[in-house]
Coordinates of C-alpha atoms and ligand atoms in Angstrom, one line a residue:
M1 CA 0.0 0.0 0.0
K2 CA 1.1 3.5 -0.7
A3 CA 2.3 5.5 2.3
H4 CA 3.9 8.9 2.9
D5 CA 7.1 8.8 4.9
G6 CA 6.5 12.3 6.3
M7 CA 4.0 14.4 8.1
Y8 CA 1.4 16.7 6.5
I9 CA 2.3 20.1 8.0
D10 CA 1.6 23.6 6.8
G11 CA 0.2 22.4 3.4
E12 CA 3.1 20.0 2.5
W13 CA 4.5 16.6 3.3
R14 CA 7.6 17.2 5.5
P15 CA 10.2 14.7 6.7
A16 CA 9.5 13.4 10.2
A17 CA 11.8 14.7 12.9
G18 CA 12.8 11.2 14.1
P19 CA 13.8 8.0 12.3
D20 CA 11.2 5.6 14.0
T21 CA 8.3 4.1 12.0
I22 CA 5.1 2.2 12.7
A23 CA 4.4 -1.0 10.7
V24 CA 0.8 -1.2 9.4
V25 CA -0.5 -4.7 9.4
N26 CA -3.4 -6.2 7.4
P27 CA -5.4 -8.0 10.2
A28 CA -6.9 -10.5 7.7
D29 CA -3.6 -12.0 6.7
E30 CA -1.1 -10.6 9.3
Q31 CA 1.1 -9.1 6.5
V32 CA 2.9 -5.8 6.9
I33 CA 1.5 -3.5 4.2
A34 CA 3.2 -0.2 4.9
H35 CA 5.2 1.8 7.3
V36 CA 4.4 5.4 8.5
P37 CA 6.6 7.7 10.6
A38 CA 6.2 7.6 14.4
G39 CA 5.8 11.3 15.3
T40 CA 7.7 12.9 18.1
I41 CA 7.2 15.9 20.3
E42 CA 9.1 18.0 17.6
D43 CA 6.6 16.9 14.9
V44 CA 3.6 17.7 17.1
D45 CA 5.2 21.1 18.0
A46 CA 5.7 22.0 14.3
A47 CA 2.2 21.0 13.5
V48 CA 0.7 23.0 16.3
R49 CA 2.7 26.1 15.3
A50 CA 1.5 25.7 11.7
A51 CA -2.1 25.4 12.9
R52 CA -1.7 28.5 15.2
A53 CA -0.2 30.6 12.4
A54 CA -3.1 29.7 10.1
F55 CA -5.8 30.3 12.7
P56 CA -6.4 34.1 12.4
A57 CA -6.9 34.0 8.6
W58 CA -9.1 30.9 8.7
A59 CA -11.2 32.2 11.6
A60 CA -11.8 35.4 9.5
T61 CA -12.6 33.5 6.3
P62 CA -16.4 34.0 5.6
P63 CA -18.4 30.9 6.5
A64 CA -19.6 30.6 2.9
E65 CA -16.0 30.1 1.8
R66 CA -15.3 27.7 4.6
A67 CA -18.4 25.8 3.5
A68 CA -17.1 25.7 -0.1
R69 CA -13.8 24.1 1.0
I70 CA -15.6 21.5 3.1
G71 CA -17.9 20.8 0.1
A72 CA -14.8 20.4 -2.1
L73 CA -13.4 18.0 0.5
R74 CA -16.5 16.0 0.3
D75 CA -16.3 15.9 -3.5
V76 CA -12.7 14.6 -3.3
L77 CA -13.7 11.9 -0.9
V78 CA -16.5 10.9 -3.3
A79 CA -14.0 10.9 -6.3
R80 CA -11.6 8.7 -4.3
K81 CA -14.1 6.4 -2.6
D82 CA -12.8 3.2 -4.1
E83 CA -9.2 3.9 -2.9
I84 CA -10.5 4.8 0.5
A85 CA -12.6 1.6 0.8
E86 CA -9.6 -0.5 -0.3
T87 CA -7.3 1.2 2.2
V88 CA -9.7 0.8 5.1
T89 CA -10.2 -2.9 4.2
A90 CA -6.4 -3.4 4.1
E91 CA -5.6 -1.8 7.4
L92 CA -8.7 -2.5 9.4
G93 CA -9.7 -5.8 7.8
S94 CA -13.4 -4.8 7.3
P95 CA -15.1 -6.6 4.3
L96 CA -14.9 -4.5 1.2
K97 CA -18.7 -4.2 0.9
F98 CA -18.9 -2.8 4.4
S99 CA -16.0 -0.4 3.8
H100 CA -17.9 1.0 0.8
A101 CA -21.2 1.3 2.5
V102 CA -20.2 2.5 6.0
H103 CA -16.5 3.4 6.2
V104 CA -16.8 5.6 3.1
G105 CA -20.5 6.3 3.1
A106 CA -20.7 7.8 6.6
P107 CA -17.8 10.3 6.3
I108 CA -19.1 11.5 3.0
A109 CA -22.5 12.1 4.5
V110 CA -21.0 13.9 7.5
A111 CA -18.7 16.1 5.4
G112 CA -21.7 17.0 3.2
S113 CA -23.7 17.9 6.3
Y114 CA -21.0 20.3 7.5
A115 CA -20.7 21.9 4.1
D116 CA -24.4 22.7 4.4
L117 CA -24.2 23.7 8.1
A118 CA -21.2 26.0 7.7
A119 CA -23.2 27.9 5.0
S120 CA -26.4 28.2 7.0
Y121 CA -25.4 28.3 10.7
A122 CA -26.2 31.5 12.6
F123 CA -22.7 32.5 13.9
E124 CA -24.3 35.6 15.4
E125 CA -27.5 36.0 17.4
K126 CA -29.5 38.7 19.2
V127 CA -30.3 38.4 22.9
G128 CA -32.1 41.6 24.1
N129 CA -29.7 44.4 24.0
S130 CA -26.8 42.1 23.1
T131 CA -25.3 40.6 20.0
V132 CA -23.7 37.2 20.7
H133 CA -20.9 36.2 18.3
L134 CA -20.1 32.5 18.1
E135 CA -16.4 32.5 17.5
P136 CA -14.0 29.5 16.8
V137 CA -12.3 28.1 19.9
G138 CA -8.8 28.1 18.2
V139 CA -6.4 25.2 17.5
V140 CA -7.9 21.8 17.9
G141 CA -5.9 18.7 18.8
A142 CA -7.9 15.7 17.4
I143 CA -7.1 12.2 18.5
T144 CA -9.0 9.4 16.8
P145 CA -9.4 5.6 17.1
W146 CA -9.2 2.9 14.5
N147 CA -12.7 1.4 14.6
Y148 CA -14.3 3.7 12.0
P149 CA -11.1 5.4 11.0
L150 CA -12.2 7.9 8.4
H151 CA -15.6 8.6 10.0
Q152 CA -13.9 9.5 13.4
I153 CA -11.6 11.9 11.6
V154 CA -14.3 13.6 9.6
A155 CA -16.6 13.8 12.6
K156 CA -14.0 16.1 14.2
V157 CA -12.2 17.9 11.3
A158 CA -15.3 18.9 9.4
P159 CA -17.1 20.7 12.2
A160 CA -13.8 22.2 13.4
L161 CA -13.2 23.7 9.9
A162 CA -16.8 24.8 9.7
A163 CA -16.4 26.7 13.0
G164 CA -13.2 28.4 11.8
C165 CA -10.8 26.3 13.9
T166 CA -7.5 24.9 12.7
V167 CA -6.6 21.3 13.4
V168 CA -3.7 18.9 14.2
L169 CA -4.8 15.3 13.8
K170 CA -3.2 12.3 15.5
P171 CA -4.9 9.2 14.1
A172 CA -4.8 5.7 15.6
E173 CA -1.6 3.8 15.0
D174 CA -3.4 0.8 13.4
T175 CA -5.1 2.9 10.7
P176 CA -2.8 5.7 9.6
L177 CA -3.1 5.1 5.9
V178 CA -6.6 6.4 5.5
A179 CA -5.6 9.4 7.6
Q180 CA -2.8 10.1 5.1
L181 CA -5.4 9.8 2.3
F182 CA -7.6 12.2 4.1
A183 CA -4.7 14.7 4.3
E184 CA -4.3 14.4 0.5
A185 CA -8.0 15.1 0.1
V186 CA -7.8 18.2 2.3
H187 CA -4.9 19.4 0.1
E188 CA -6.8 18.7 -3.2
A189 CA -9.8 20.5 -1.8
G190 CA -7.8 23.7 -1.6
V191 CA -8.0 24.1 2.2
P192 CA -5.3 26.7 3.0
A193 CA -1.9 25.6 4.3
G194 CA -1.7 25.1 8.1
V195 CA -5.5 24.8 8.6
F196 CA -5.3 21.0 8.7
N197 CA -2.1 19.1 9.8
L198 CA -1.4 15.4 10.3
V199 CA 1.0 13.8 12.7
T200 CA 1.1 10.0 12.7
G201 CA 2.5 8.3 15.8
L202 CA 2.0 6.4 19.0
G203 CA -0.6 7.4 21.5
P204 CA 1.6 7.8 24.6
V205 CA 4.2 9.8 22.5
A206 CA 2.6 11.9 19.8
G207 CA -1.0 11.7 21.2
Q208 CA 0.2 12.7 24.7
A209 CA 2.3 15.6 23.3
L210 CA -0.7 16.9 21.4
A211 CA -3.1 16.6 24.3
G212 CA -0.7 18.5 26.6
H213 CA 0.6 21.1 24.1
E214 CA 0.1 24.6 25.3
G215 CA -0.7 25.8 21.8
V216 CA -3.8 23.6 21.6
D217 CA -7.1 25.3 22.8
L218 CA -9.4 22.3 22.6
V219 CA -8.7 18.5 22.7
S220 CA -11.2 16.3 21.0
F221 CA -10.6 12.7 21.8
T222 CA -12.4 9.5 20.8
G223 CA -11.1 6.3 22.3
S224 CA -11.0 4.3 25.5
T225 CA -12.3 5.6 28.8
A226 CA -8.9 4.9 30.4
V227 CA -7.1 7.2 28.0
G228 CA -10.0 9.7 27.9
R229 CA -9.8 10.1 31.7
Q230 CA -6.1 10.9 31.4
I231 CA -6.7 13.4 28.6
G232 CA -9.5 15.0 30.6
A233 CA -7.2 15.4 33.6
T234 CA -4.5 17.0 31.5
A235 CA -6.9 19.4 29.8
G236 CA -8.5 20.3 33.2
A237 CA -5.2 21.2 34.7
A238 CA -4.5 23.5 31.8
V239 CA -8.0 24.9 31.8
K240 CA -8.5 23.8 28.2
R241 CA -11.7 22.7 26.5
V242 CA -12.1 19.0 26.0
A243 CA -14.5 16.7 24.2
L244 CA -14.4 13.0 25.0
E245 CA -16.2 10.3 23.0
L246 CA -15.5 7.1 25.0
G247 CA -16.7 3.6 25.4
G248 CA -20.1 2.0 25.6
K249 CA -22.1 -1.0 26.7
S250 CA -25.4 -0.3 25.1
A251 CA -28.7 -2.1 25.8
N252 CA -31.1 -3.4 23.2
V253 CA -34.4 -3.6 25.1
I254 CA -37.0 -5.8 23.4
L255 CA -40.4 -5.2 25.1
P256 CA -42.9 -8.1 24.9
S257 CA -45.1 -6.3 22.3
A258 CA -42.2 -6.1 19.8
D259 CA -41.7 -8.1 16.6
L260 CA -39.3 -10.5 18.3
A261 CA -37.7 -12.0 15.3
K262 CA -37.0 -8.6 13.7
A263 CA -35.6 -7.2 16.9
V264 CA -33.3 -10.1 17.5
N265 CA -32.0 -10.3 13.9
V266 CA -31.3 -6.6 13.7
G267 CA -29.8 -6.7 17.2
V268 CA -27.4 -9.5 16.2
A269 CA -26.5 -7.7 13.0
N270 CA -25.8 -4.5 14.9
V271 CA -23.3 -6.3 17.2
M272 CA -21.6 -8.4 14.5
S273 CA -21.1 -5.5 12.0
N274 CA -17.5 -4.2 11.9
S275 CA -16.6 -7.3 13.9
G276 CA -18.2 -5.9 17.0
Q277 CA -15.8 -2.9 17.1
T278 CA -18.5 -0.3 17.4
C279 CA -18.6 1.8 20.5
S280 CA -22.4 2.2 20.2
A281 CA -23.1 -1.5 19.6
W282 CA -26.0 -3.0 21.4
T283 CA -24.0 -5.6 23.2
R284 CA -26.6 -6.4 25.8
M285 CA -29.9 -7.8 24.5
L286 CA -32.7 -7.6 27.2
V287 CA -35.6 -10.0 26.6
H288 CA -38.7 -10.7 28.7
D289 CA -38.8 -14.0 30.6
S290 CA -41.7 -15.3 28.5
Q291 CA -39.8 -14.8 25.2
Y292 CA -36.3 -15.6 26.4
D293 CA -35.8 -19.1 25.0
E294 CA -37.2 -18.2 21.7
A295 CA -34.9 -15.1 21.5
V296 CA -31.8 -17.1 22.4
A297 CA -32.6 -19.7 19.7
L298 CA -33.1 -16.9 17.1
A299 CA -29.9 -15.1 18.1
A300 CA -27.8 -18.3 17.9
E301 CA -29.1 -19.0 14.5
A302 CA -28.5 -15.4 13.3
A303 CA -25.0 -15.4 14.7
A304 CA -24.0 -18.6 13.0
K305 CA -24.7 -17.0 9.6
Y306 CA -22.0 -14.4 10.3
G307 CA -19.3 -17.1 10.6
E308 CA -18.0 -16.8 7.1
R309 CA -18.9 -13.1 6.5
I310 CA -17.3 -11.5 9.5
G311 CA -13.9 -9.7 9.2
P312 CA -11.1 -10.0 11.7
V313 CA -10.6 -7.7 14.7
V314 CA -8.0 -5.0 14.3
N315 CA -4.9 -6.6 15.8
A316 CA -3.5 -9.6 17.7
K317 CA -3.8 -7.8 21.0
Q318 CA -7.5 -7.0 20.4
Q319 CA -8.1 -10.7 19.4
E320 CA -6.5 -11.9 22.7
R321 CA -8.5 -9.4 24.7
V322 CA -11.8 -10.4 23.2
R323 CA -11.0 -14.1 23.6
G324 CA -10.1 -13.4 27.2
Y325 CA -13.6 -11.9 27.7
I326 CA -15.2 -14.9 26.1
E327 CA -13.3 -17.2 28.5
K328 CA -14.3 -15.0 31.4
G329 CA -18.0 -15.3 30.4
V330 CA -17.7 -19.1 30.5
T331 CA -15.9 -19.1 33.8
E332 CA -18.5 -16.8 35.4
G333 CA -21.3 -19.1 34.4
A334 CA -22.8 -17.6 31.2
R335 CA -24.0 -20.2 28.6
L336 CA -22.4 -20.2 25.2
V337 CA -24.9 -20.6 22.4
A338 CA -22.8 -19.6 19.4
G339 CA -19.1 -19.1 18.8
G340 CA -16.5 -19.4 21.6
P341 CA -12.9 -18.5 22.4
E342 CA -11.2 -20.7 19.7
A343 CA -9.9 -18.7 16.7
P344 CA -12.0 -19.8 13.7
R345 CA -9.1 -19.5 11.3
E346 CA -5.4 -20.1 11.5
Q347 CA -4.4 -16.9 9.8
G348 CA -5.7 -13.4 10.6
Y349 CA -7.0 -12.0 13.8
F350 CA -10.5 -13.6 13.6
V351 CA -12.9 -14.1 16.4
S352 CA -16.0 -16.3 16.1
P353 CA -19.4 -14.5 16.3
T354 CA -20.3 -15.3 19.9
V355 CA -23.6 -15.3 21.8
F356 CA -24.0 -15.8 25.5
A357 CA -27.3 -16.6 27.2
D358 CA -28.0 -16.6 30.9
V359 CA -25.9 -13.5 31.4
R360 CA -26.5 -11.8 34.7
P361 CA -26.0 -8.0 35.2
E362 CA -23.1 -8.4 37.6
M363 CA -21.0 -10.5 35.2
T364 CA -17.9 -9.0 33.6
I365 CA -19.2 -9.5 30.1
A366 CA -22.3 -7.5 31.0
Q367 CA -20.4 -4.6 32.5
E368 CA -17.2 -4.1 30.5
E369 CA -16.8 -3.1 26.9
I370 CA -15.5 -6.1 24.9
F371 CA -15.1 -4.4 21.5
G372 CA -15.5 -7.7 19.6
P373 CA -18.3 -9.8 18.1
V374 CA -19.8 -10.9 21.4
L375 CA -23.5 -10.5 22.4
S376 CA -24.9 -11.1 25.9
I377 CA -28.6 -12.0 26.2
M378 CA -30.1 -11.1 29.5
R379 CA -33.5 -11.9 31.0
Y380 CA -35.9 -9.4 32.7
E381 CA -39.1 -9.9 34.6
D382 CA -40.9 -6.6 34.1
E383 CA -40.3 -3.1 32.7
A384 CA -38.8 -1.8 36.0
D385 CA -36.3 -4.7 35.9
A386 CA -35.5 -4.1 32.3
L387 CA -34.8 -0.4 33.0
R388 CA -32.6 -1.2 36.0
I389 CA -30.5 -3.6 34.0
A390 CA -30.3 -1.3 31.0
N391 CA -29.1 1.6 33.1
G392 CA -26.9 -0.6 35.3
T393 CA -23.5 0.1 33.8
V394 CA -21.0 3.0 34.0
Y395 CA -21.7 3.7 30.3
G396 CA -24.5 5.5 28.5
L397 CA -23.6 6.0 24.8
A398 CA -26.5 4.4 22.8
G399 CA -29.2 1.8 22.9
A400 CA -32.3 0.5 21.2
V401 CA -35.9 -0.1 22.2
W402 CA -38.4 -2.3 20.4
A403 CA -42.2 -2.4 21.0
G404 CA -45.4 -3.0 19.0
D405 CA -46.3 0.6 19.6
E406 CA -43.8 3.5 19.0
T407 CA -45.3 5.5 21.9
E408 CA -44.6 2.6 24.3
A409 CA -41.0 2.4 23.0
V410 CA -40.5 6.1 23.2
A411 CA -41.7 6.2 26.8
F412 CA -39.2 3.6 27.8
A413 CA -36.4 5.3 25.8
R414 CA -36.9 8.5 27.7
R415 CA -36.0 6.7 30.9
L416 CA -32.7 5.3 29.6
D417 CA -29.5 7.1 30.8
T418 CA -28.0 7.2 27.3
G419 CA -27.2 9.7 24.6
Q420 CA -28.9 8.0 21.6
V421 CA -31.7 5.4 21.2
D422 CA -32.9 3.8 18.1
I423 CA -36.7 3.1 18.1
N424 CA -37.8 -0.1 16.3
G425 CA -34.6 -0.1 14.3
G426 CA -34.4 3.7 13.4
R427 CA -31.8 4.6 10.9
F428 CA -28.4 6.3 11.5
N429 CA -28.8 10.1 11.2
P430 CA -25.6 11.9 10.4
R431 CA -27.1 15.2 11.8
A432 CA -28.3 13.8 15.1
P433 CA -26.0 14.6 18.1
F434 CA -23.9 11.6 19.1
G435 CA -22.2 11.2 22.5
G436 CA -22.5 9.8 25.9
Y437 CA -24.1 10.1 29.3
K438 CA -22.1 9.0 32.3
Q439 CA -18.6 7.6 31.6
S440 CA -19.3 7.4 27.9
G441 CA -18.0 10.9 27.5
V442 CA -18.3 14.6 27.5
G443 CA -19.7 16.6 24.6
R444 CA -21.4 15.7 21.4
E445 CA -20.4 15.1 17.8
L446 CA -22.3 15.5 14.5
G447 CA -24.8 18.0 13.3
S448 CA -25.2 21.5 14.8
H449 CA -24.5 20.2 18.3
G450 CA -21.2 18.9 17.1
L451 CA -20.4 22.2 15.5
S452 CA -21.2 24.1 18.7
E453 CA -18.4 22.2 20.5
Y454 CA -15.9 24.1 18.4
L455 CA -17.4 27.6 19.1
Q456 CA -17.1 30.0 22.0
T457 CA -19.4 33.0 22.7
K458 CA -18.7 36.7 22.9
S459 CA -21.5 39.0 23.9
L460 CA -21.5 42.7 22.9
Q461 CA -24.0 44.9 24.8
F462 CA -25.6 48.0 23.2
Ligands
NAD501 P1 -7.3 4.1 22.7 O1 -7.9 5.0 23.8 O2 -6.2 3.2 23.1 O3 -6.8 5.0 21.5 C1 -7.5 6.0 20.9 C2 -6.5 7.1 20.4 O4 -5.9 7.6 21.5 C3 -5.4 6.5 19.4 O5 -5.2 7.5 18.4 C4 -4.3 6.4 20.4 O6 -3.0 6.5 19.7 C5 -4.5 7.6 21.3 N1 -3.8 7.4 22.6 C6 -3.5 6.3 23.3 N2 -2.9 6.6 24.4 C7 -2.8 7.9 24.5 C8 -2.3 8.9 25.5 N3 -1.7 8.5 26.6 N4 -2.4 10.2 25.2 C9 -3.0 10.6 24.1 N5 -3.5 9.8 23.1 C10 -3.4 8.5 23.3 O7 -8.6 3.4 22.1 P2 -8.6 2.4 20.9 O8 -8.3 1.0 21.5 O9 -7.9 2.9 19.8 O10 -10.2 2.4 20.6 C11 -11.1 1.6 21.2 C12 -11.9 2.4 22.2 O11 -12.5 3.6 21.7 C13 -13.1 1.7 22.7 O12 -13.2 1.8 24.1 C14 -14.3 2.4 22.1 O13 -15.5 2.3 22.7 C15 -13.8 3.7 22.0 N6 -14.5 4.4 21.0 C16 -15.5 5.4 21.3 C17 -16.2 6.0 20.3 C18 -17.2 7.1 20.7 O14 -17.6 7.8 19.8 N7 -17.7 7.2 21.9 C19 -15.9 5.7 19.0 C20 -15.0 4.8 18.7 C21 -14.3 4.2 19.7

């Protein structure tokens, strides 16, 4: 695979400050497909300086012109969609069809939504005798994970550019190639030099340097709760804005009046897609006592169908981690009804689509984020019980409710401590705010709520 051996800083590819590199591995066959530079503090510093120098002019650029650049960026992503899909498949392992539909489709939709929003957003409002100006926060340090590598980048960079901020991106070490492609797309779209900068590198080196850099005004991080907590503490100590999109352990609540087969089948598909590496995945399926056995049988059958179709997980460490959770589920007394800890193939970091029944709320697999193709089916007695189980984790990112009647589902959804709920299989909306309650994070991404994260207010009184 094609890879740059430098960093994209101030509108050009520059040699990295240090000699170290990161090997990019295809998780489907374990082959090294490229190397990218492992950024150092010097690279991060150069990128932040470039972003700071570019900030005043970009902040003063009329929103319509910023919108035009984001629109052009969207068009380049569309023009290069095959290359993007192939790159994500090579470095993440996701099946090519899924890469096209989701890994390319979602970021194009999000970039398009911000091209529209930048053009139409009210960056000025009247409040009595005041005019309130919504001004860009400044230089953004964006740190992204590998699970939806381009989507995570676009969900930060597009609103930041729309707001008038400049950006330094540190993408995940497992998926830097699509980040380099994105930098090429930004360049092709005519975004001025220094407005967007890319430093590839390791989290504890380049990521930490970016999060702690005094020239960064806002850190936007998506990743694990453990690292998010650390970044939040660093930002807090520096009195710096921070947005954290963290883990999840979402509940899929199937009320007795629901279409059970549909709810179970969509629920299994939700967990297995992207090999279970979706922070908002509905990894806990809650079923009423009276329908429990039927739901378990349907889920086991549905999961078995994914055996051949599912891609690998991202790397060997993640494969071991997921297998460890499956073993823990067995040890703690959950009943395996599909899959299991054995690797289904000799080569590649594959994990069998796995379904556990008889999962109790206190079990590790019901509490911790597994980030693999593992579904836990849990039993509830009545609605109060279902609500207690659904809300009974430290997370609150997403969820689903199914019922025969939409009003019944909505009434239940309103009592869930979570940031997003799909009602009877509601579709992904790239303009709806996405983010967590509780330890799933701070702040929101996507749509106008996502844009407002990158703005600060100034009131003028008359
Ligand atoms: P991670 O936290 O290890 O890494 C995420 C990013 O942070 C990477 O770019 C990494 O290099 C960087 N990083 C690591 N250590 C750092 C440090 N000390 N300082 C600064 N940066 C550092 O997470 P991961 O394993 O890449 O991703 C999986 C996790 O991300 C899961 O927990 C998942 O739920 C979460 N996630 C959340 C969302 C969301 O929107 N809420 C989306 C995707 C993933």
